[in-house]
Tab-separated table of C-alpha atoms in Angstrom:
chain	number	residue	atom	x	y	z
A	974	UNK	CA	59.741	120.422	80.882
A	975	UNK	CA	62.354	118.030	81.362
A	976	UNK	CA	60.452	114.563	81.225
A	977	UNK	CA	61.858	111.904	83.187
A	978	UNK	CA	65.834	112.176	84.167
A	979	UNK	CA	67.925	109.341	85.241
A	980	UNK	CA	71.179	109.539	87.236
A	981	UNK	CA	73.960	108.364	86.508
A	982	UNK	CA	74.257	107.516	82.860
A	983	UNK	CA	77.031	105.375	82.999
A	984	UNK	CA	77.616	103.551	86.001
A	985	UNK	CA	80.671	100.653	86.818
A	986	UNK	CA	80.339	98.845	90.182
A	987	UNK	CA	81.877	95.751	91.884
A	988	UNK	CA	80.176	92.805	93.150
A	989	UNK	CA	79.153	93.218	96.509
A	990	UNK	CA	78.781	96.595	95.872
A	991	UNK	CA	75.428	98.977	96.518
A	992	UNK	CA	74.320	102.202	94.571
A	993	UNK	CA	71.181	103.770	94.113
A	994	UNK	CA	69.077	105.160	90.708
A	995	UNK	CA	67.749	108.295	90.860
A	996	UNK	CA	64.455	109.005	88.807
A	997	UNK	CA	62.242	111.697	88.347
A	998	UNK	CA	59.411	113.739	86.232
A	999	UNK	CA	57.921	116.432	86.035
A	1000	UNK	CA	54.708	115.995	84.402
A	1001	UNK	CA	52.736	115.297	87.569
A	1002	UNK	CA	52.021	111.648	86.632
A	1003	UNK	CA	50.706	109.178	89.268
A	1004	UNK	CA	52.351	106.055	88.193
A	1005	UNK	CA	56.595	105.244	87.362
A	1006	UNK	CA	58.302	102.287	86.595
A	1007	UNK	CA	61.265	100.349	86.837
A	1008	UNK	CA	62.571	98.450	84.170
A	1009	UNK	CA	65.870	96.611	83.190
A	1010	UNK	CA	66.893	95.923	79.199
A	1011	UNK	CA	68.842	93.066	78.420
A	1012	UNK	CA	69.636	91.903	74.524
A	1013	UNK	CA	67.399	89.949	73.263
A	1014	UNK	CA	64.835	90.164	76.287
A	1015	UNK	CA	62.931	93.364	75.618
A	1016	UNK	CA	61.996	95.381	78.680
A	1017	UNK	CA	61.237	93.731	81.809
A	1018	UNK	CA	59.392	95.194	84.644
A	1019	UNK	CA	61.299	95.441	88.305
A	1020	UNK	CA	59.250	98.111	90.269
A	1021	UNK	CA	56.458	100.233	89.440
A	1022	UNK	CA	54.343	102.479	91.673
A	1023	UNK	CA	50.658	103.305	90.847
A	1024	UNK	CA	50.621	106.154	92.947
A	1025	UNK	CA	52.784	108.000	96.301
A	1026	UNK	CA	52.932	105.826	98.918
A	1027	UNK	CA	52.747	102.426	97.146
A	1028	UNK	CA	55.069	100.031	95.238
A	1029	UNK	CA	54.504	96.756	94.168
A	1030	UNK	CA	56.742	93.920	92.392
A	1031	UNK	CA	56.930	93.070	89.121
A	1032	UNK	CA	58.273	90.524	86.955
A	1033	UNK	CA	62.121	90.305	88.103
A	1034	UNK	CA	61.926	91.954	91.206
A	1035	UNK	CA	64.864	89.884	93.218
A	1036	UNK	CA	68.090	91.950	94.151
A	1037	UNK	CA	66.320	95.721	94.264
A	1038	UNK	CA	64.362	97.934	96.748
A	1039	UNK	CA	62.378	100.798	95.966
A	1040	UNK	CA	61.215	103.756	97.499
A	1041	UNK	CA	58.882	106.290	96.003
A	1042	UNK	CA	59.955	109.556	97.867
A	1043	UNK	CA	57.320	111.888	96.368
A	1044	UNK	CA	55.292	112.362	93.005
A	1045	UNK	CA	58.013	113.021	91.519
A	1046	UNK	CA	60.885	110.462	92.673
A	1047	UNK	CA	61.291	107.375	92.301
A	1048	UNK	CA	64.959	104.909	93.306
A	1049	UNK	CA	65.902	101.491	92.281
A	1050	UNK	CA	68.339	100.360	95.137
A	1051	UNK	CA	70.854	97.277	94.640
A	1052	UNK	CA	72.097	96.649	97.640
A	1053	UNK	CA	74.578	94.053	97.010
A	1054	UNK	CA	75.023	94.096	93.156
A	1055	UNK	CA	75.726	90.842	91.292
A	1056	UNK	CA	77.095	90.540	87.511
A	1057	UNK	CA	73.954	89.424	86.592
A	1058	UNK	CA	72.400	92.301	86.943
A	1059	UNK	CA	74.650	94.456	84.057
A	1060	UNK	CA	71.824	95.638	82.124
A	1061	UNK	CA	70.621	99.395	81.191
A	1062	UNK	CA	67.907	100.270	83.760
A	1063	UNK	CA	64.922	102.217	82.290
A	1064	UNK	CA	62.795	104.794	84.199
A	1065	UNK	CA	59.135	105.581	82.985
A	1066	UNK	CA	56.320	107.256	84.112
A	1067	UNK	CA	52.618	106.951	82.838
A	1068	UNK	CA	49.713	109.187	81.890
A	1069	UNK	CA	46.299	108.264	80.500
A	1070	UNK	CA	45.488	110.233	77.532
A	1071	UNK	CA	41.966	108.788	77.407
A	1072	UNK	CA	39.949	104.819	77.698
A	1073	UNK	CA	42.907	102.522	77.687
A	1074	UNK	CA	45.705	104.781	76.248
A	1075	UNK	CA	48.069	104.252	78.813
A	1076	UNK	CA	51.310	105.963	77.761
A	1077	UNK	CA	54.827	105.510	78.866
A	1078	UNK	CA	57.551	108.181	79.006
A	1079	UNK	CA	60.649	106.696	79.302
A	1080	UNK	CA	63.779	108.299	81.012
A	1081	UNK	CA	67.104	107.966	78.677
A	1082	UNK	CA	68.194	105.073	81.405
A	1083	UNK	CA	71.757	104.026	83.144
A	1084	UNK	CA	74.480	101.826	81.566
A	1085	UNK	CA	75.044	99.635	84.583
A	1086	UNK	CA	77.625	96.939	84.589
A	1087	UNK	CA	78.556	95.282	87.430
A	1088	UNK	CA	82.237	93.328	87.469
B	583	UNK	CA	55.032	80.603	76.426
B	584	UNK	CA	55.472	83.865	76.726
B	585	UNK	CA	53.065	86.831	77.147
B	586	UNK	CA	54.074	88.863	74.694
B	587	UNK	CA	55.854	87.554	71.610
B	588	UNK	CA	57.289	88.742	68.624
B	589	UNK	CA	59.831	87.872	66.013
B	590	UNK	CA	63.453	88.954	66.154
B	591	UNK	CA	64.332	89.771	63.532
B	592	UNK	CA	66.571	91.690	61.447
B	593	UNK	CA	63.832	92.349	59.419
B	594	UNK	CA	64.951	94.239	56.346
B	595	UNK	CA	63.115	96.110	53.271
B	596	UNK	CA	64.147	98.513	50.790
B	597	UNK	CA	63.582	102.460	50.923
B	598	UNK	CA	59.901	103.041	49.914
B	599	UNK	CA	58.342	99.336	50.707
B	600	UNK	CA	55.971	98.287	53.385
B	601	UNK	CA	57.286	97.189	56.656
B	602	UNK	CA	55.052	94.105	58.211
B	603	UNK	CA	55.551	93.959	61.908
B	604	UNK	CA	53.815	91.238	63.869
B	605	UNK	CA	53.089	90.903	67.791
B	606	UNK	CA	51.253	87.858	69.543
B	607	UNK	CA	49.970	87.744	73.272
B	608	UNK	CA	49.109	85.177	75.664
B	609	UNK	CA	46.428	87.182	77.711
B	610	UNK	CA	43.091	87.105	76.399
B	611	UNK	CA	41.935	89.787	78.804
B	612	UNK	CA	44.780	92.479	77.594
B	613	UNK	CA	42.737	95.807	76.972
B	614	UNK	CA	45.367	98.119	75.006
B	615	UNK	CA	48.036	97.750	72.512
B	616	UNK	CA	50.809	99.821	72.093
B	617	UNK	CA	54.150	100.512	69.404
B	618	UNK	CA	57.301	101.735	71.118
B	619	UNK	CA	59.899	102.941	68.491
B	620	UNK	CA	63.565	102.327	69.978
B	621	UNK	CA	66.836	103.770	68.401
B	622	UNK	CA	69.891	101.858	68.920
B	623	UNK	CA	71.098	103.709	72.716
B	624	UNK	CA	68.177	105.556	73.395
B	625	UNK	CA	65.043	105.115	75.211
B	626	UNK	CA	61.396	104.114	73.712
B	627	UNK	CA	59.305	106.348	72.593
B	628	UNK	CA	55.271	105.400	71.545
B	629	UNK	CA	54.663	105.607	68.249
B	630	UNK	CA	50.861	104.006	67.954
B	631	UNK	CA	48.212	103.216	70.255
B	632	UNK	CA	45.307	100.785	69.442
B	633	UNK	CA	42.298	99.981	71.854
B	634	UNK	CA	39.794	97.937	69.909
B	635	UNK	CA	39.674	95.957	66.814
B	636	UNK	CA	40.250	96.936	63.683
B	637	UNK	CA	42.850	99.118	61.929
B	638	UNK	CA	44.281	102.570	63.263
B	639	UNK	CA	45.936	104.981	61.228
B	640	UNK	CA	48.368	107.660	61.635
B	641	UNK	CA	50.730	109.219	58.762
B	642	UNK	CA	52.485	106.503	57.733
B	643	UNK	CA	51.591	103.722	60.367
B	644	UNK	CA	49.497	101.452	60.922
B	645	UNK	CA	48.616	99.224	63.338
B	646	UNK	CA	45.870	96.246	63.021
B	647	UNK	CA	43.989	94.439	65.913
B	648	UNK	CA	42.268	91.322	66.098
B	649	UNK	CA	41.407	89.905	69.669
B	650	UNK	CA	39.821	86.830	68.767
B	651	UNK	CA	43.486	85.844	67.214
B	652	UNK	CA	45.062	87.514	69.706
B	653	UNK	CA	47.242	89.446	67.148
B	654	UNK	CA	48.554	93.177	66.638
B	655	UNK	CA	50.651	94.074	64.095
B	656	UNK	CA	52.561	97.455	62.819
B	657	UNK	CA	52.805	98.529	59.024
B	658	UNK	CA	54.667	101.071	57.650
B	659	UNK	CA	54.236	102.368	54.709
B	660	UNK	CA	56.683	104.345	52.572
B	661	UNK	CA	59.651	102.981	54.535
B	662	UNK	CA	62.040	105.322	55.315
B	663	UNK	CA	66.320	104.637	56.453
B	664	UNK	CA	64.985	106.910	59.383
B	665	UNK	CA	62.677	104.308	60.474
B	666	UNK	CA	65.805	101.614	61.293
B	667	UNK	CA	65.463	100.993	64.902
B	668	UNK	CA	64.022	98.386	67.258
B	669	UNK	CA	60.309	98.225	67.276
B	670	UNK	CA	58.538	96.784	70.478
B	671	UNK	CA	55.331	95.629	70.968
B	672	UNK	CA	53.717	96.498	74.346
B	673	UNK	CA	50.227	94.980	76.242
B	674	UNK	CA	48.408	96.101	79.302
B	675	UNK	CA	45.857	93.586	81.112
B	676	UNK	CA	43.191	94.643	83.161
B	677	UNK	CA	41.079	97.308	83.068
B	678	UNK	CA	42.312	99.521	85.847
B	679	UNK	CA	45.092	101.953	85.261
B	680	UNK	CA	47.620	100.127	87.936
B	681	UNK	CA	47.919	97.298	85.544
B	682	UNK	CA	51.070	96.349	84.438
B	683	UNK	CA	52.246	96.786	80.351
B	684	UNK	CA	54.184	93.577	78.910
B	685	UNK	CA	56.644	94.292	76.722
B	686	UNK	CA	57.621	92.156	74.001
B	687	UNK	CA	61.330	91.512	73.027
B	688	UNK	CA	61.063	94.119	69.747
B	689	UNK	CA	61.862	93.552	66.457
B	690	UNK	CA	64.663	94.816	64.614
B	691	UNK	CA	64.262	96.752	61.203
B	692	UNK	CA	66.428	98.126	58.732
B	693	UNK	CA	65.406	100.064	55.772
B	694	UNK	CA	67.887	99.401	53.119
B	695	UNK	CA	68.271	102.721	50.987
């Protein structure tokens, strides 16, 4: 099994510019995420979806779109970046091992920085 | 104030000590409590799980709840130069498994050989 995978890795775009992160997993998990990583901040939730068909905000939310295509995929969309959002951009997806043990899998994320 | 809080850091100890990690949240509802390990350029991985109060073991960690204080914290024992990395603290609310987990800003520790 793969995991999650992220594309790109790296990524370098202009403001004003628009690009699209790929996600996906194959562990057949109901629920991915969206965060971004700044220093100093932690992880902070963009996008998640708690199942196909449905996405809801979370805590920074301003400047992206998501779509959950299937199961498996799920894209972050900028569509007109801005410097402030240069950050590395996590993927996760969740499965419940048992009462309350909600566990994250985390993609190896994109180096995005926006000029 | 925010919901998930924890200190900084660098925190530093010598090969073979105790590491004391500490994590504070603003939610008294939060249900479960989790220990994400990060390595400087990679991606977190979960290290420790806790659920209700009391102390939870595995190998060499550790990790202590108390709800009433609103407090869960991480020990290592046995510190290792392996265990250097960025240590985040992470709380779901709720009770239903769309909830969202908070993630606090991590602590940094070094294990000085």
């Amino acid at each position: 099994n793969a995991g999650v995978t992220q594309t790109p890795k790296f990524q370098v775009l202009k403001t004003g510019q628009s690009m699209t992160l790929q996600c996906a997993q194959d562990m057949n998990h109901n629920s991915m995420y969206w965060y971004r990583q700044d220093p100093g901040m932690g992880l902070r939730l963009i996008y998640y979806s708690a199942s196909e068909g449905t996405t809801d905000k979370g805590e920074v939310p301003n400047g992206y779109n998501v779509s959950r295509l299937n199961k498996r995929e799920f894209s972050l969309r900028l569509e007109s970046a801005a410097p402030s959002q240069t950050s590395v951009y996590f993927c996760a997806s969740q499965w419940i091992a048992g009462v309350g043990e909600h566990t994250q899998y985390f993609g190896p994320g994109t180096r995005l920085t926006v000029l | 104030q925010k919901e998930v809080e924890q200190n900084s850091g660098p925190l530093s100890v010598p090969e073979g000590a105790i590491a004391s990690l500490n994590c504070t949240y603003s939610d008294r509802g939060s249900q479960s409590f989790f220990w994400y390990r990060q390595y400087s350029g990679k991606s977190p991985e979960l290290i420790m799980f806790i659920y209700s109060n009391g102390d939870k073991e595995d190998g060499r960690f550790t990790a202590q709840l108390n709800k009433a204080s609103q407090y869960v914290s991480l020990l290592i024992r046995d510190s290792q130069p392996s265990d250097s990395a960025t240590y985040l603290c992470a709380v779901r609310t709720g009770k239903t498994s769309y909830d969202k987990v908070i993630f606090g800003p991590g602590t940094s520790l070094s294990v000085i050989p």
